[in-house]
PDB file of C-alpha atoms in Angstrom:
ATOM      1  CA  UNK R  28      98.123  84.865  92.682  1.00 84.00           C
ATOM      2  CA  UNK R  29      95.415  86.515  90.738  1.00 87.00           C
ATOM      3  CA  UNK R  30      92.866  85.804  93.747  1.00 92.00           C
ATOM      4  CA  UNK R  31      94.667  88.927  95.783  1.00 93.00           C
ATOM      5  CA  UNK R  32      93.713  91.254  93.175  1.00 95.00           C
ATOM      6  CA  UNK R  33      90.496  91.695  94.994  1.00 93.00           C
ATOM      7  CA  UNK R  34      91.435  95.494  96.168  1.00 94.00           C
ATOM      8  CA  UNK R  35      92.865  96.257  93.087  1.00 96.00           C
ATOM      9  CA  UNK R  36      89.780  98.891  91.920  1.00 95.00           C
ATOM     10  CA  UNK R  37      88.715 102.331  92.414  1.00 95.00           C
ATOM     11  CA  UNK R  38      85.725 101.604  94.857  1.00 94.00           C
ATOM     12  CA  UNK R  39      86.241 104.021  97.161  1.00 93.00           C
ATOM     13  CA  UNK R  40      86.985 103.637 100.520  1.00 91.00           C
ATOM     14  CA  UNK R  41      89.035 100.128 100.251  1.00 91.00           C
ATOM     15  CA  UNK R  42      90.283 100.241  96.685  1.00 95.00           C
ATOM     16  CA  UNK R  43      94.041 101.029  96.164  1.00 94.00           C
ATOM     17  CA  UNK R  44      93.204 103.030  92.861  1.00 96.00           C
ATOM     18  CA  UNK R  45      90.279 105.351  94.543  1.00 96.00           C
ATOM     19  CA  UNK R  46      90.801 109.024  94.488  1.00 95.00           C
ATOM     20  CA  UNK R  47      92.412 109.199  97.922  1.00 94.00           C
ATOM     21  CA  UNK R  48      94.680 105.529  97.865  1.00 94.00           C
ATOM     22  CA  UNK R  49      96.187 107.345  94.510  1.00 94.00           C
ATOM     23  CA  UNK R  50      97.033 110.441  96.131  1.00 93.00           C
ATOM     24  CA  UNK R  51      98.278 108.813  99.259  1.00 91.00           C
ATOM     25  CA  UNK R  52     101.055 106.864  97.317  1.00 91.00           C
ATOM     26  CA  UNK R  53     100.961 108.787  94.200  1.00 93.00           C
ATOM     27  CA  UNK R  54      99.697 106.429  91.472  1.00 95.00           C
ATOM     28  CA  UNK R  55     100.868 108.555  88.896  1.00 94.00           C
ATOM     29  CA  UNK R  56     104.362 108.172  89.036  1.00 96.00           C
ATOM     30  CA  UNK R  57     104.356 104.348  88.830  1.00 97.00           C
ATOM     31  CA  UNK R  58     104.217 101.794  85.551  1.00 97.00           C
ATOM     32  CA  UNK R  59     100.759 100.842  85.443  1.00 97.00           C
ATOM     33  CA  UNK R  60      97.561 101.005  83.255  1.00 97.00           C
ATOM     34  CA  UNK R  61      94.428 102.307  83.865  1.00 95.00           C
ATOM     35  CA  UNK R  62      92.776 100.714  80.899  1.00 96.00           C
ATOM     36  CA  UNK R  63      93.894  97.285  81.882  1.00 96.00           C
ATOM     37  CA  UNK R  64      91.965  95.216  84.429  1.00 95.00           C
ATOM     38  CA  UNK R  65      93.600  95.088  87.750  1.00 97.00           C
ATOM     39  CA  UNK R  66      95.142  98.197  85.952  1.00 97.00           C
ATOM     40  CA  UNK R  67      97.951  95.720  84.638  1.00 97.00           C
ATOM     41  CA  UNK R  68      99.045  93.832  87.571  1.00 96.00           C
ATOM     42  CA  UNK R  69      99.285  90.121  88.004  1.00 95.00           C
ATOM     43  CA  UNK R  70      98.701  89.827  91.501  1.00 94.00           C
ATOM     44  CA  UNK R  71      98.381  92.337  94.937  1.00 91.00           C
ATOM     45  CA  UNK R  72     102.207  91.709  95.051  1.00 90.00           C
ATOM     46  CA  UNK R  73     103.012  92.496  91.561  1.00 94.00           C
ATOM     47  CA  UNK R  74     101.190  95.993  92.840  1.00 95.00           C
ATOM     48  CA  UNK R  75     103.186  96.199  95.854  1.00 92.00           C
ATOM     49  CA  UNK R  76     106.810  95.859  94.030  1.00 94.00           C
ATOM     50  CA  UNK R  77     104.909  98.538  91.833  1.00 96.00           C
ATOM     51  CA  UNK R  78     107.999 100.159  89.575  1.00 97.00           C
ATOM     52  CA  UNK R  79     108.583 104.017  89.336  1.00 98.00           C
ATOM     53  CA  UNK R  80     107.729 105.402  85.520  1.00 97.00           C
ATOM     54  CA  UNK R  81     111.568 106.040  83.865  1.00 96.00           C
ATOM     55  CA  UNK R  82     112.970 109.616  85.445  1.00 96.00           C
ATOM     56  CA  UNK R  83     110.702 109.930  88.369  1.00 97.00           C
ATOM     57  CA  UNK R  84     113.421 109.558  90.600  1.00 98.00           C
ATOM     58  CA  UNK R  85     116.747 110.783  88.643  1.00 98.00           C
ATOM     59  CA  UNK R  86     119.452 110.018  90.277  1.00 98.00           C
ATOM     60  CA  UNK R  87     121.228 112.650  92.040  1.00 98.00           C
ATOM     61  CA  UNK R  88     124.620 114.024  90.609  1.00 97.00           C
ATOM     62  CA  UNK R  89     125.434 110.484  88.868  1.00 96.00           C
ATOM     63  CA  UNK R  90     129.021 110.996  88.054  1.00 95.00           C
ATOM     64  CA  UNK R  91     130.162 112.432  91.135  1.00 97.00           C
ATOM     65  CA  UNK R  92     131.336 109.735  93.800  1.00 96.00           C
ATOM     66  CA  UNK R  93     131.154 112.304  96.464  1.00 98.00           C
ATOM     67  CA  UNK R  94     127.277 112.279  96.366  1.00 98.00           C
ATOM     68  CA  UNK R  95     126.105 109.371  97.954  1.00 98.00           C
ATOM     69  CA  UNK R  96     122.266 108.476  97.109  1.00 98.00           C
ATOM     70  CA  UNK R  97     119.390 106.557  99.205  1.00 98.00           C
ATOM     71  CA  UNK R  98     119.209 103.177  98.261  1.00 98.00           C
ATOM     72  CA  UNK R  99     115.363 103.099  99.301  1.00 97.00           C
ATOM     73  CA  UNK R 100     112.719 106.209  99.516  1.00 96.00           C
ATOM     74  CA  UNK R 101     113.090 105.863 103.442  1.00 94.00           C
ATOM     75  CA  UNK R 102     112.185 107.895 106.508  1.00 93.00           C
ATOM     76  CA  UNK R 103     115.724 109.056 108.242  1.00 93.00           C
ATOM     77  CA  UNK R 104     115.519 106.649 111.631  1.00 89.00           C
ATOM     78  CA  UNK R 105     118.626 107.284 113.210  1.00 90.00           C
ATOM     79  CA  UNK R 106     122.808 108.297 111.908  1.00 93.00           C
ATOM     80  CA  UNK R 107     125.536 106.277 114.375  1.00 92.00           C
ATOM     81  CA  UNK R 108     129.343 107.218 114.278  1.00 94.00           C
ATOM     82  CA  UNK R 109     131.704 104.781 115.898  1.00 94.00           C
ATOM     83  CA  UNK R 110     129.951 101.277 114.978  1.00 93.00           C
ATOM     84  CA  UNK R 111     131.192  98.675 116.688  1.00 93.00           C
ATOM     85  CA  UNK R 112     132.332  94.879 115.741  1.00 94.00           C
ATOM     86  CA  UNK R 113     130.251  93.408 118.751  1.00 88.00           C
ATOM     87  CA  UNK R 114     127.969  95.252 120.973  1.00 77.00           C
ATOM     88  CA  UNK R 115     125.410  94.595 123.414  1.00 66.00           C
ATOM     89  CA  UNK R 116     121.355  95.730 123.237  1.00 53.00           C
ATOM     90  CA  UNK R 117     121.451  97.443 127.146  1.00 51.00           C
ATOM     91  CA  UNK R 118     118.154  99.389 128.450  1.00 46.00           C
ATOM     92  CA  UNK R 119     117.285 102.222 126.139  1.00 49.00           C
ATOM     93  CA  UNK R 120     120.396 101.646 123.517  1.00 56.00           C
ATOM     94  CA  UNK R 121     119.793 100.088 120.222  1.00 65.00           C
ATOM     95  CA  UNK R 122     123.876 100.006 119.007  1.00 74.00           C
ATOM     96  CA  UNK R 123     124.793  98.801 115.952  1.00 88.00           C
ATOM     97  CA  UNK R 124     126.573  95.169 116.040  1.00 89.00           C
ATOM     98  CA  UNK R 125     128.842  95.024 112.980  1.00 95.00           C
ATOM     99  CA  UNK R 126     129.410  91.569 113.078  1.00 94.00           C
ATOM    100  CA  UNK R 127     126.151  90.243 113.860  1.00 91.00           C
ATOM    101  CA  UNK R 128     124.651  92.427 111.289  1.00 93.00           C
ATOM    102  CA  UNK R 129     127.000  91.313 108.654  1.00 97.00           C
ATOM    103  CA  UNK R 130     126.167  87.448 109.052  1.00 95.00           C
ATOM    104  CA  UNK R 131     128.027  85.885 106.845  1.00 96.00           C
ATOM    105  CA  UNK R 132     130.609  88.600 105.369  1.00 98.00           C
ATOM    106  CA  UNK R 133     134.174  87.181 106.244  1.00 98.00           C
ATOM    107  CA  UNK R 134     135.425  88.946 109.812  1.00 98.00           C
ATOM    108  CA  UNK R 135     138.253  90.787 108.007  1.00 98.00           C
ATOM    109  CA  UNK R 136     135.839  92.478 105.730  1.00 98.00           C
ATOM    110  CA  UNK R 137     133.660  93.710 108.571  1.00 98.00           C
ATOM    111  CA  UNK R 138     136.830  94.428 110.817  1.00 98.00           C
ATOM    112  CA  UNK R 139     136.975  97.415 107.975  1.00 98.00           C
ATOM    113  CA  UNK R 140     134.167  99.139 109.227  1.00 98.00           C
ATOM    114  CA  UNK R 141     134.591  99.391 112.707  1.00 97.00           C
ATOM    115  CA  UNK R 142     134.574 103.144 113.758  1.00 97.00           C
ATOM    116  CA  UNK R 143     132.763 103.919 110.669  1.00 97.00           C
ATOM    117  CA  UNK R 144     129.103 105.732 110.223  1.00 97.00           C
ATOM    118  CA  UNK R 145     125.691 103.811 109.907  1.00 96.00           C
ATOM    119  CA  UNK R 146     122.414 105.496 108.554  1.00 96.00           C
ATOM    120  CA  UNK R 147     119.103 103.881 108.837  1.00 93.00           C
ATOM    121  CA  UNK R 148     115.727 104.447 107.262  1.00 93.00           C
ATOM    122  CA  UNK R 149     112.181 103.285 107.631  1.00 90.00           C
ATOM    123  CA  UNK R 150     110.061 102.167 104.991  1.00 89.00           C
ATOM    124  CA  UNK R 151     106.161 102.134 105.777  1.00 85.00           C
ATOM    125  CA  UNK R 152     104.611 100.164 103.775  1.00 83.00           C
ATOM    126  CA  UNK R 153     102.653 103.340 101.411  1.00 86.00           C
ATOM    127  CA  UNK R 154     106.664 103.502 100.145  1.00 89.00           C
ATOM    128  CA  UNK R 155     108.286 102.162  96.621  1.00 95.00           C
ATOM    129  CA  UNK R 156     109.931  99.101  98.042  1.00 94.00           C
ATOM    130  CA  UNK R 157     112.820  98.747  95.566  1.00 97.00           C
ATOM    131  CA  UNK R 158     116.546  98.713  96.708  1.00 97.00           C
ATOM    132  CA  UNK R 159     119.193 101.257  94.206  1.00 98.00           C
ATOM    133  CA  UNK R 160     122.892 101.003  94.462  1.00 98.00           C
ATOM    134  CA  UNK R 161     124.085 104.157  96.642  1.00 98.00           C
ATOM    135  CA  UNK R 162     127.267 104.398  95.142  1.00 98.00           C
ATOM    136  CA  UNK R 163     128.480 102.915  91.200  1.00 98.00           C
ATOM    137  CA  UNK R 164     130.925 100.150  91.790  1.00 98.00           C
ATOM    138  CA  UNK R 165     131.666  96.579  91.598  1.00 98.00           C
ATOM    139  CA  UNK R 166     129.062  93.985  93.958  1.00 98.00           C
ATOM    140  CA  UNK R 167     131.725  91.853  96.319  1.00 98.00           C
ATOM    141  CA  UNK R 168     128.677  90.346  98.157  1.00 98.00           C
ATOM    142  CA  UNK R 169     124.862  89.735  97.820  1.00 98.00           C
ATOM    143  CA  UNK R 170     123.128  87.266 100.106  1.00 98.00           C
ATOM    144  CA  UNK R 171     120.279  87.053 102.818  1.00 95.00           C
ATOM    145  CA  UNK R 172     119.847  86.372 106.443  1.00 94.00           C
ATOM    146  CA  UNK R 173     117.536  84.116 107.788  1.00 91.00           C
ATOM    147  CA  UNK R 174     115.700  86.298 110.836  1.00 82.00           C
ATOM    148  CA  UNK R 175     113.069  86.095 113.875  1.00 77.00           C
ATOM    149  CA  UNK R 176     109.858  87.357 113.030  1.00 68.00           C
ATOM    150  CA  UNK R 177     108.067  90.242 115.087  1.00 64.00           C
ATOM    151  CA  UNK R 178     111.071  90.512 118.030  1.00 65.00           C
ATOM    152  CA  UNK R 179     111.728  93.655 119.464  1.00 65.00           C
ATOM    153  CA  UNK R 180     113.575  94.805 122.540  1.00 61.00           C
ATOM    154  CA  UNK R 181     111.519  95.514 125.420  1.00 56.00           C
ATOM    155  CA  UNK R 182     113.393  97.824 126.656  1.00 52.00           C
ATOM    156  CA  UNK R 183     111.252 100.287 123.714  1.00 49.00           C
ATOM    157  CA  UNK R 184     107.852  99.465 124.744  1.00 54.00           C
ATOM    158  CA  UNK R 185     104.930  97.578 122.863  1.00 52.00           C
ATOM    159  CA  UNK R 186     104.606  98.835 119.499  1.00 48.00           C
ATOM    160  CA  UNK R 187     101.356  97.636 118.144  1.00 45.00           C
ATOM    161  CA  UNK R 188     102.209  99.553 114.405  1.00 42.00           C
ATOM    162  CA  UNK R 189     105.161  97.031 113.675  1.00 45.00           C
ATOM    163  CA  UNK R 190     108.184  97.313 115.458  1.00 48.00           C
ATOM    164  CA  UNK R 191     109.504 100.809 114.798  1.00 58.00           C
ATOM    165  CA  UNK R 192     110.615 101.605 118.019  1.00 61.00           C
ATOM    166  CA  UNK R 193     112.940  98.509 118.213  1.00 63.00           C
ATOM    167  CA  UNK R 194     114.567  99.234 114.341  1.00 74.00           C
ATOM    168  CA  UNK R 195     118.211  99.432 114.915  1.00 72.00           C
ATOM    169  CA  UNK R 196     117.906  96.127 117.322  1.00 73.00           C
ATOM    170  CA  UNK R 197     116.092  94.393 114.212  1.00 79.00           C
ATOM    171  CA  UNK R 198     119.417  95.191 112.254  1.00 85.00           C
ATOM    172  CA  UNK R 199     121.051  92.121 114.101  1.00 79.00           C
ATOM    173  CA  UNK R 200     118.381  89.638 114.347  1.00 79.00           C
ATOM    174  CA  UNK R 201     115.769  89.752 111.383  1.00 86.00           C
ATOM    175  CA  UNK R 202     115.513  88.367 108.313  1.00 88.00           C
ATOM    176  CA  UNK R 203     117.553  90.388 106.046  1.00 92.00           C
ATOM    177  CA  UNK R 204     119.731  90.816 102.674  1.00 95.00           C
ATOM    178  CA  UNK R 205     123.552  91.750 102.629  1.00 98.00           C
ATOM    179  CA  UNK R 206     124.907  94.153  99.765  1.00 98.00           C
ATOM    180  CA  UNK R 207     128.101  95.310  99.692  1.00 98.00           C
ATOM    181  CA  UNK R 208     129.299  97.026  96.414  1.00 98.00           C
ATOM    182  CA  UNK R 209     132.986  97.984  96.091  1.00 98.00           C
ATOM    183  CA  UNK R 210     132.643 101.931  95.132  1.00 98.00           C
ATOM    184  CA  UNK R 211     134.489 102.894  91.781  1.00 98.00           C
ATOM    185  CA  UNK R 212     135.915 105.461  93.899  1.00 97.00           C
ATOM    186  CA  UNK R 213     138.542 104.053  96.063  1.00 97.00           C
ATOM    187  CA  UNK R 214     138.510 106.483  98.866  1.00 96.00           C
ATOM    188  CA  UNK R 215     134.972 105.726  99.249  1.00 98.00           C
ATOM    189  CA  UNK R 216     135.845 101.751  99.537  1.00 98.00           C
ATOM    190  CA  UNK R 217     133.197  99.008 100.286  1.00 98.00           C
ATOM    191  CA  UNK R 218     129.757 100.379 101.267  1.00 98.00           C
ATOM    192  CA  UNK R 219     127.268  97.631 102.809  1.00 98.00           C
ATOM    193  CA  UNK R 220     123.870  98.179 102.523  1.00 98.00           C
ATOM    194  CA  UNK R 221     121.930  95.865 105.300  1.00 97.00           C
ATOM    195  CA  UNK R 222     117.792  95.146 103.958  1.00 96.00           C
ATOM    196  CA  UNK R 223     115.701  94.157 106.982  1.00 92.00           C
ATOM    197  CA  UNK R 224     112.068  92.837 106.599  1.00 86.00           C
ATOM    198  CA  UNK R 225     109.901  93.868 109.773  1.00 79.00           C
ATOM    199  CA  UNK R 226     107.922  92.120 111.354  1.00 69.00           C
ATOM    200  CA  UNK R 227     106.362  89.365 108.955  1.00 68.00           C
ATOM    201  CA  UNK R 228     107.967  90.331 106.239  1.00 66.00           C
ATOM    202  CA  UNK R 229     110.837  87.662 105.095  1.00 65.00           C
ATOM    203  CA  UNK R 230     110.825  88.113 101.367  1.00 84.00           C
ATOM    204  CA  UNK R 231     114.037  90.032 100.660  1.00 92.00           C
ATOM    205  CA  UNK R 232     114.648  89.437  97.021  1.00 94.00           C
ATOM    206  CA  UNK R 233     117.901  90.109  95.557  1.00 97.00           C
ATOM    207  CA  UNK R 234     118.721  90.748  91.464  1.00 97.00           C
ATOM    208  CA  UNK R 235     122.178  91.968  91.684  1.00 97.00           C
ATOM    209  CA  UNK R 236     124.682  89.188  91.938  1.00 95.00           C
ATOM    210  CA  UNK R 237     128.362  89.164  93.063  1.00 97.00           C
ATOM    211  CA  UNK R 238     131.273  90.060  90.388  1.00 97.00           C
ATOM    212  CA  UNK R 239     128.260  92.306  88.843  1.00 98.00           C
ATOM    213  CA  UNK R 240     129.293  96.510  88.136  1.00 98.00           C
ATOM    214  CA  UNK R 241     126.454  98.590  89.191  1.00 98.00           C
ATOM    215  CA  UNK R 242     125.765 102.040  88.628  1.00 98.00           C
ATOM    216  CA  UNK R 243     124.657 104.306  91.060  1.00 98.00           C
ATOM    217  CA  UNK R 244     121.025 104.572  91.266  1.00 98.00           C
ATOM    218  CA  UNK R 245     120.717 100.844  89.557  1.00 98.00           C
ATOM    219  CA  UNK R 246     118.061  98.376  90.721  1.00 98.00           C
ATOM    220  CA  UNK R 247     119.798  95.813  93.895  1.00 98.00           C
ATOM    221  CA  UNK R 248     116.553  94.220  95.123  1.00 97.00           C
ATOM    222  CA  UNK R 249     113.014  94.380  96.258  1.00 95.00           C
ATOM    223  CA  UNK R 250     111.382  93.638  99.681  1.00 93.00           C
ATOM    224  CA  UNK R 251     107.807  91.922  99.600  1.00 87.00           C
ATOM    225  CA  UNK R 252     104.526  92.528 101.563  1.00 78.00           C
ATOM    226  CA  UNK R 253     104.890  95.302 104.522  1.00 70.00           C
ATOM    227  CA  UNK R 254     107.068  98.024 105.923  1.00 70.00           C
ATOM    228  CA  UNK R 255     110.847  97.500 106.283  1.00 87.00           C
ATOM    229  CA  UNK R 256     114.444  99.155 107.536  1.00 89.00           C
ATOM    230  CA  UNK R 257     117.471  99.245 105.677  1.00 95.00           C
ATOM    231  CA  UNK R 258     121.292 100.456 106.349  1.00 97.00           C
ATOM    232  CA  UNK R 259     124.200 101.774 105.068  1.00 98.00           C
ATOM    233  CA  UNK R 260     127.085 101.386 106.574  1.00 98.00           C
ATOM    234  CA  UNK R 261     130.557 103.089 105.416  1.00 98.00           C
ATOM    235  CA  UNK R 262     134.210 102.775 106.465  1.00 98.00           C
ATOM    236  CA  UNK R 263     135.431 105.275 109.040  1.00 98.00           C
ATOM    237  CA  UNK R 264     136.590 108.752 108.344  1.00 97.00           C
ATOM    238  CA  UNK R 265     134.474 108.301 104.881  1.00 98.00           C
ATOM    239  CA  UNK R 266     131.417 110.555 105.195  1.00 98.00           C
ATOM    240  CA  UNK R 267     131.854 113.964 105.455  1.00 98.00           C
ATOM    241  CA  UNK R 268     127.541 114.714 106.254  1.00 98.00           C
ATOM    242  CA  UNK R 269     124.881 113.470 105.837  1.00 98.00           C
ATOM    243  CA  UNK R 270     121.613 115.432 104.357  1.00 97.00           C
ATOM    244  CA  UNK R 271     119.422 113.991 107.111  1.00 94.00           C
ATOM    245  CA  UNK R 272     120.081 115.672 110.553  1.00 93.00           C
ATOM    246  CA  UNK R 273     118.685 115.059 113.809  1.00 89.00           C
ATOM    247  CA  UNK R 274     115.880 115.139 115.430  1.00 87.00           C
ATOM    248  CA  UNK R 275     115.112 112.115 113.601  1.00 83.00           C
ATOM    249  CA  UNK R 276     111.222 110.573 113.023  1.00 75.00           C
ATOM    250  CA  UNK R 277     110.037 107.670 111.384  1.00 64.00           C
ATOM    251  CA  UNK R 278     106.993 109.140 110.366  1.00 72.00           C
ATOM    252  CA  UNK R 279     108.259 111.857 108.550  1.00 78.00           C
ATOM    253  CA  UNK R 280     108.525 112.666 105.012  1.00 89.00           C
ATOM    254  CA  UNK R 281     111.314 109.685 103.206  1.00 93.00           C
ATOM    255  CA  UNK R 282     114.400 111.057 101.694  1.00 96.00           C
ATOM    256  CA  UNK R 283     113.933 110.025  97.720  1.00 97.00           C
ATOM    257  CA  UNK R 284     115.269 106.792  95.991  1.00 98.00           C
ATOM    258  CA  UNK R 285     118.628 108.333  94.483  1.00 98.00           C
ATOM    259  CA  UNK R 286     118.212 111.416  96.181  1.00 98.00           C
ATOM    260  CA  UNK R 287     121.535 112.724  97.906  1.00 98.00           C
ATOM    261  CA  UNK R 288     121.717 111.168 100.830  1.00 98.00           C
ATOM    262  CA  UNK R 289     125.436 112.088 102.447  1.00 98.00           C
ATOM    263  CA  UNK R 290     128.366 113.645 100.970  1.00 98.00           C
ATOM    264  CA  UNK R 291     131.983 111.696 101.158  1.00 98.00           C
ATOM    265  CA  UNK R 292     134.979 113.691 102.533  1.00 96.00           C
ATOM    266  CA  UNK R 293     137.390 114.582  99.438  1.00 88.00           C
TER     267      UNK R 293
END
């Protein structure tokens, strides 16, 4: 409500609109109004949902299929081939469970993406938080996944930041929204894109609905309050590379919203 619009001012050190908060997440590339109080947002959430100004992020080549785009302006966190339909969270491995990830998505849909590629990327919570459609196509499923809050494997160690070291185990066991978007392209097929709130944060908000045709780069969603993870997940023998290569670090610079992201095999 209006009452957490308290930070909402230029005082330096604490305000989010002081010289340095503005540079940080780059203030100036966002819809907002200096000349309105609270610089035109209803509430600190309202601020945090903050939408990019119209062609700050264009989306990369939009009518080629072959260029797949980030659905969120993410750090690169980790690429795995080979993703299984069950596995198992040993010492020091954080697999991808295909299944458990995929709550509620009927077993012959997920059955198609065994063997296939998953990308993840970490959101801190200075990022735009807004989900875009990787590829254009047709939404088959949109819903969310009730989660734990703050669980992590110990097998990573303590992470008093939020949970980064225990990401790709959060994949299968926080709350979380499901998208997967038929591509227009069929050799691409069904991409699912996997939204996981960190630590506290449950709010996974989804706008586009099931039976609806999306264009790549269009709006899918929004988390709320904090940092965040998301996935993509593809069929196998789909991607031909991805942009992001290895070593990978959370902390380092995000790959754009709708920037190219990986490139599909022809």
């Amino acid at each position: 409500g209006p009452h957490s619009r308290a930070h909402l001012n230029a005082d330096s050190p604490d305000g989010w609109f002081c010289e340095e908060a503005r540079r940080k997440i780059g203030m100036d590339a966002f819809l907002c109004d200096p000349a309105k109080p609270y610089w035109g947002f209803a509430s600190w959430n309202a601020f945090f949902t903050r939408e990019f100004r119209p062609g700050a992020r264009p989306v990369a080549r939009p009518d080629d299929h072959r260029i797949i785009v980030s659905a969120c302006e993410a750090s690169p966190y980790n690429v795995r081939e080979n993703a299984q339909l069950y596995d198992h969270f040993w010492l020091k491995a954080q697999p991808y469970s295909l299944r458990e990830m995929l709550a509620s998505t009927p077993l012959a849909r997920v059955q198609r993406f065994v063997g296939g590629s998953v990308y993840q990327g970490y959101l801190s919570a200075f990022n735009y938080h807004r989900w875009h459609a990787p590829v254009a196509g047709h939404i088959r499923e949109a819903y969310n996944v009730d989660g734990t809050y703050y669980s992590n494997t110990e097998a990573q160690g303590l992470d008093p930041g939020g949970l980064n070291h225990s990401q790709g185990y959060t994949t299968a066991v926080a709350a979380r929204a499901v998208i997967i978007i038929d591509c227009d392209d069929p050799a691409i097929g069904e991409v699912a894109c996997v939204f996981v709130g960190m630590a506290e944060v449950s709010s996974c908000r989804i706008v586009a609905l099931p039976g609806q045709h999306v264009e790549k780069g269009e709006e899918l969603g929004y988390f709320q309050y904090g940092g965040s993870t998301w996935c993509a997940i593809f069929r196998p023998g789909v991607i031909e590379t991805f942009v992001p290569q290895p070593p990978y670090r959370d902390d380092g610079p995000p790959i754009l919203v709708n920037a190219h992201l990986a490139t599909a095999k022809r």
